[in-house]
Coordinates of C-alpha atoms and ligand atoms in Angstrom, one line a residue:
X1 CA 0.0 0.0 0.0
X2 CA 1.3 3.5 -0.8
X3 CA 1.9 6.0 1.9
X4 CA -1.0 8.1 0.8
X5 CA -3.3 5.1 0.6
X6 CA -2.4 4.3 4.2
X7 CA -3.0 7.8 5.3
X8 CA -6.4 7.6 3.7
X9 CA -7.2 4.5 5.6
X10 CA -6.0 6.1 8.8
X11 CA -8.1 9.2 8.2
X12 CA -11.3 7.5 7.2
X13 CA -11.4 4.2 9.1
X14 CA -9.2 4.6 12.1
X15 CA -10.1 8.1 13.2
X16 CA -13.4 7.0 14.8
X17 CA -11.6 4.2 16.6
X18 CA -8.8 6.4 17.7
X19 CA -11.4 8.9 19.0
X20 CA -12.8 6.2 21.2
X21 CA -9.4 5.3 22.6
X22 CA -7.9 8.8 22.6
X23 CA -10.9 11.2 22.6
X24 CA -10.0 14.8 21.6
X25 CA -9.2 17.1 24.4
X26 CA -10.0 20.8 24.3
X27 CA -6.9 22.9 23.8
X28 CA -8.4 25.7 25.9
X29 CA -9.6 23.9 29.1
X30 CA -8.6 20.3 28.8
X31 CA -12.2 19.0 28.8
X32 CA -12.6 15.7 26.9
X33 CA -14.8 15.6 23.7
X34 CA -13.7 18.2 21.2
X35 CA -10.5 20.0 20.2
X36 CA -12.2 23.3 21.0
X37 CA -15.2 22.8 23.4
X38 CA -18.4 24.9 23.1
X39 CA -17.5 26.9 26.2
X40 CA -14.0 27.9 24.9
X41 CA -15.4 28.6 21.5
X42 CA -18.1 30.9 23.0
X43 CA -15.4 32.7 25.1
X44 CA -13.4 33.3 21.8
X45 CA -16.6 34.7 20.2
X46 CA -16.9 37.1 23.2
X47 CA -13.3 38.3 22.7
X48 CA -13.1 41.9 21.6
X49 CA -12.8 41.6 17.8
X50 CA -9.9 43.4 16.3
X51 CA -10.1 45.5 13.1
X52 CA -7.0 47.6 12.7
X53 CA -7.5 50.1 9.9
X54 CA -4.1 51.7 10.2
X55 CA -1.5 48.9 9.9
X56 CA 1.6 49.2 7.7
X57 CA 0.7 50.4 4.2
X58 CA 0.0 48.9 1.7
X59 CA -2.1 46.7 4.0
X60 CA -5.4 48.5 4.4
X61 CA -6.7 46.6 7.4
X62 CA -6.0 43.7 9.7
X63 CA -8.9 41.6 11.0
X64 CA -8.4 39.2 13.9
X65 CA -10.5 37.0 16.1
X66 CA -8.9 38.7 19.0
X67 CA -5.7 39.3 20.9
X68 CA -3.1 36.6 20.7
X69 CA -3.3 35.4 24.2
X70 CA -5.0 32.7 26.3
X71 CA -7.1 30.1 24.5
X72 CA -6.5 31.7 21.1
X73 CA -2.7 31.5 21.6
X74 CA -3.0 27.8 22.8
X75 CA -5.2 27.0 19.8
X76 CA -2.8 28.5 17.3
X77 CA 0.1 26.7 18.9
X78 CA -1.7 23.4 18.6
X79 CA -2.7 24.1 15.0
X80 CA 0.8 25.1 14.0
X81 CA 3.1 22.9 16.0
X82 CA 1.1 19.9 17.3
X83 CA -0.5 18.7 14.1
X84 CA -4.0 19.5 15.3
X85 CA -5.2 20.5 11.8
X86 CA -8.8 20.1 12.7
X87 CA -8.6 23.3 14.6
X88 CA -8.5 25.2 11.3
X89 CA -12.3 24.6 11.1
X90 CA -13.5 26.3 14.3
X91 CA -10.8 29.1 14.1
X92 CA -11.5 29.7 10.4
X93 CA -15.3 29.9 11.1
X94 CA -14.7 32.4 13.9
X95 CA -12.5 34.5 11.7
X96 CA -15.0 34.3 8.8
X97 CA -17.6 35.7 11.2
X98 CA -15.3 38.6 12.1
X99 CA -14.7 39.4 8.4
X100 CA -18.5 39.3 7.7
X101 CA -19.1 41.7 10.6
X102 CA -16.4 44.0 9.1
X103 CA -18.3 44.0 5.8
X104 CA -15.1 43.8 3.7
X105 CA -15.5 43.5 -0.1
X106 CA -15.3 40.0 -1.5
X107 CA -11.6 39.3 -2.0
X108 CA -9.2 36.7 -3.3
X109 CA -8.0 34.7 -0.3
X110 CA -4.2 34.2 -0.4
X111 CA -2.5 32.4 2.5
X112 CA 1.1 33.4 3.5
X113 CA 3.1 30.5 2.0
X114 CA 5.7 28.3 3.8
X115 CA 8.9 27.5 2.1
X116 CA 8.9 24.0 0.5
X117 CA 11.4 22.7 3.1
X118 CA 9.2 23.9 6.0
X119 CA 6.1 22.5 4.3
X120 CA 7.7 19.1 3.8
X121 CA 8.7 19.1 7.5
X122 CA 5.3 20.2 8.9
X123 CA 3.2 18.4 6.3
X124 CA 0.7 21.3 6.0
X125 CA 0.5 25.1 5.9
X126 CA -1.7 26.2 8.7
X127 CA -2.5 29.5 7.0
X128 CA -3.6 27.6 3.8
X129 CA -5.9 25.4 6.0
X130 CA -7.4 28.6 7.5
X131 CA -7.7 30.2 4.1
X132 CA -9.7 27.2 2.7
X133 CA -12.1 27.4 5.6
X134 CA -12.6 31.1 5.0
X135 CA -13.1 30.6 1.3
X136 CA -15.9 28.0 2.0
X137 CA -17.5 30.1 4.7
X138 CA -17.5 33.4 2.8
X139 CA -17.8 32.0 -0.8
X140 CA -14.7 34.0 -1.8
X141 CA -12.1 32.6 -4.2
X142 CA -9.0 31.0 -2.8
X143 CA -5.5 30.8 -4.4
X144 CA -3.0 29.0 -2.2
X145 CA -0.4 29.1 -4.9
X146 CA -0.4 32.8 -5.8
X147 CA 2.5 33.6 -3.5
X148 CA 5.6 31.5 -3.3
X149 CA 8.2 31.6 -0.5
X150 CA 11.3 31.3 -2.6
X151 CA 13.8 31.6 0.2
X152 CA 13.8 29.7 3.5
X153 CA 13.9 32.2 6.4
X154 CA 14.9 31.8 10.0
X155 CA 12.2 31.8 12.6
X156 CA 10.9 35.3 13.3
X157 CA 10.6 34.4 17.0
X158 CA 12.8 36.7 19.1
X159 CA 13.5 39.2 16.4
X160 CA 12.5 42.8 16.6
X161 CA 10.7 44.6 13.8
X162 CA 13.8 45.5 11.9
X163 CA 15.3 42.1 12.3
X164 CA 12.1 40.5 11.1
X165 CA 11.9 42.9 8.1
X166 CA 15.5 42.0 7.1
X167 CA 14.7 38.3 7.6
X168 CA 11.8 38.2 5.1
X169 CA 13.0 40.8 2.6
X170 CA 12.4 39.4 -0.9
X171 CA 11.5 36.0 0.5
X172 CA 8.2 36.0 -1.5
X173 CA 7.3 36.1 -5.1
X174 CA 4.0 36.4 -7.1
X175 CA 3.6 33.4 -9.3
X176 CA 1.0 34.8 -11.7
X177 CA 0.7 38.6 -12.0
X178 CA -2.4 38.4 -14.3
X179 CA -4.3 37.1 -11.3
X180 CA -3.3 40.0 -9.1
X181 CA -3.9 43.0 -11.3
X182 CA -6.9 45.0 -10.2
X183 CA -7.9 42.5 -7.5
X184 CA -8.9 42.9 -3.9
X185 CA -6.8 40.5 -1.9
X186 CA -7.1 39.1 1.6
X187 CA -3.8 37.8 2.9
X188 CA -4.3 35.1 5.6
X189 CA -1.8 34.2 8.3
X190 CA -2.1 32.7 11.8
X191 CA -0.6 35.6 13.9
X192 CA 0.1 39.2 13.3
X193 CA 3.1 40.1 15.5
X194 CA 5.1 43.0 13.9
X195 CA 3.4 42.6 10.6
X196 CA 6.8 42.2 8.8
X197 CA 5.8 39.0 7.0
X198 CA 2.4 40.2 5.9
X199 CA 4.0 43.5 4.9
X200 CA 6.5 41.9 2.7
X201 CA 3.8 39.8 1.0
X202 CA 1.7 42.9 0.5
X203 CA 4.6 44.8 -1.1
X204 CA 4.9 42.1 -3.8
X205 CA 1.2 42.1 -4.4
X206 CA 1.1 45.9 -4.7
X207 CA 4.0 45.8 -7.2
X208 CA 1.9 43.5 -9.4
X209 CA -1.1 45.9 -9.3
X210 CA -3.4 44.6 -6.6
X211 CA -6.2 47.0 -6.0
X212 CA -6.5 46.6 -2.2
X213 CA -4.7 44.4 0.2
X214 CA -6.1 43.4 3.6
X215 CA -5.0 40.8 6.1
X216 CA -6.9 38.4 8.3
X217 CA -5.2 36.6 11.2
X218 CA -6.4 34.4 14.1
X219 CA -4.6 36.4 16.7
X220 CA -3.1 39.9 16.9
X221 CA -0.1 40.2 19.2
X222 CA 0.4 43.5 20.9
X223 CA -1.9 46.4 20.5
X224 CA -0.2 48.9 18.2
X225 CA 0.9 48.8 14.6
X226 CA 4.5 48.3 15.3
X227 CA 4.3 45.7 18.1
Ligands
ZN1 ZN1 -12.6 24.1 26.4

């Protein structure tokens, strides 16, 4: 059996069995039964929504479910580093609700890409998983291949804004300019920290003639544009 065949068997036949033996545990409170229980989901919904309309140009706005802390931070960590890809569904749905409330124009959803080596290592791009959920929920188009991370970059963790900006400079390229010209684009990432990564992506899209560029993230770290 091929590896992908085996993965398919695992996904479709073994998951219900594994759920009986190892039921999912809520990343927020540890309650058994779901990766994000109803109580923790409701508490995320009650978080003060974030709509930052003065981030770094050319990004016109940043929408987030809430501040990157507590349950939201734990959920992003589990999605990104612990293989809990099923969390993309509740987090993406919550973010879609925030975007609907912000009444943004329908936009082309473009996730921040991972470099091929990182993608191979992790097996998935968490931002692409979120983007797909947004696309389904909002009925907006989705293009996970529009941006390419052409250069592997060091982790941004621990770097200040200038360090992060240097680290990601020219790391991204637009794969098809004809798709970008005149389009409203929504960049999707898991967290907005200094904004350096999203800013670098936005610069490339602006160069290729995007009409507007906005960003949607699960969590917003800090409270000012430069944090
Ligand atoms: Zn919970």
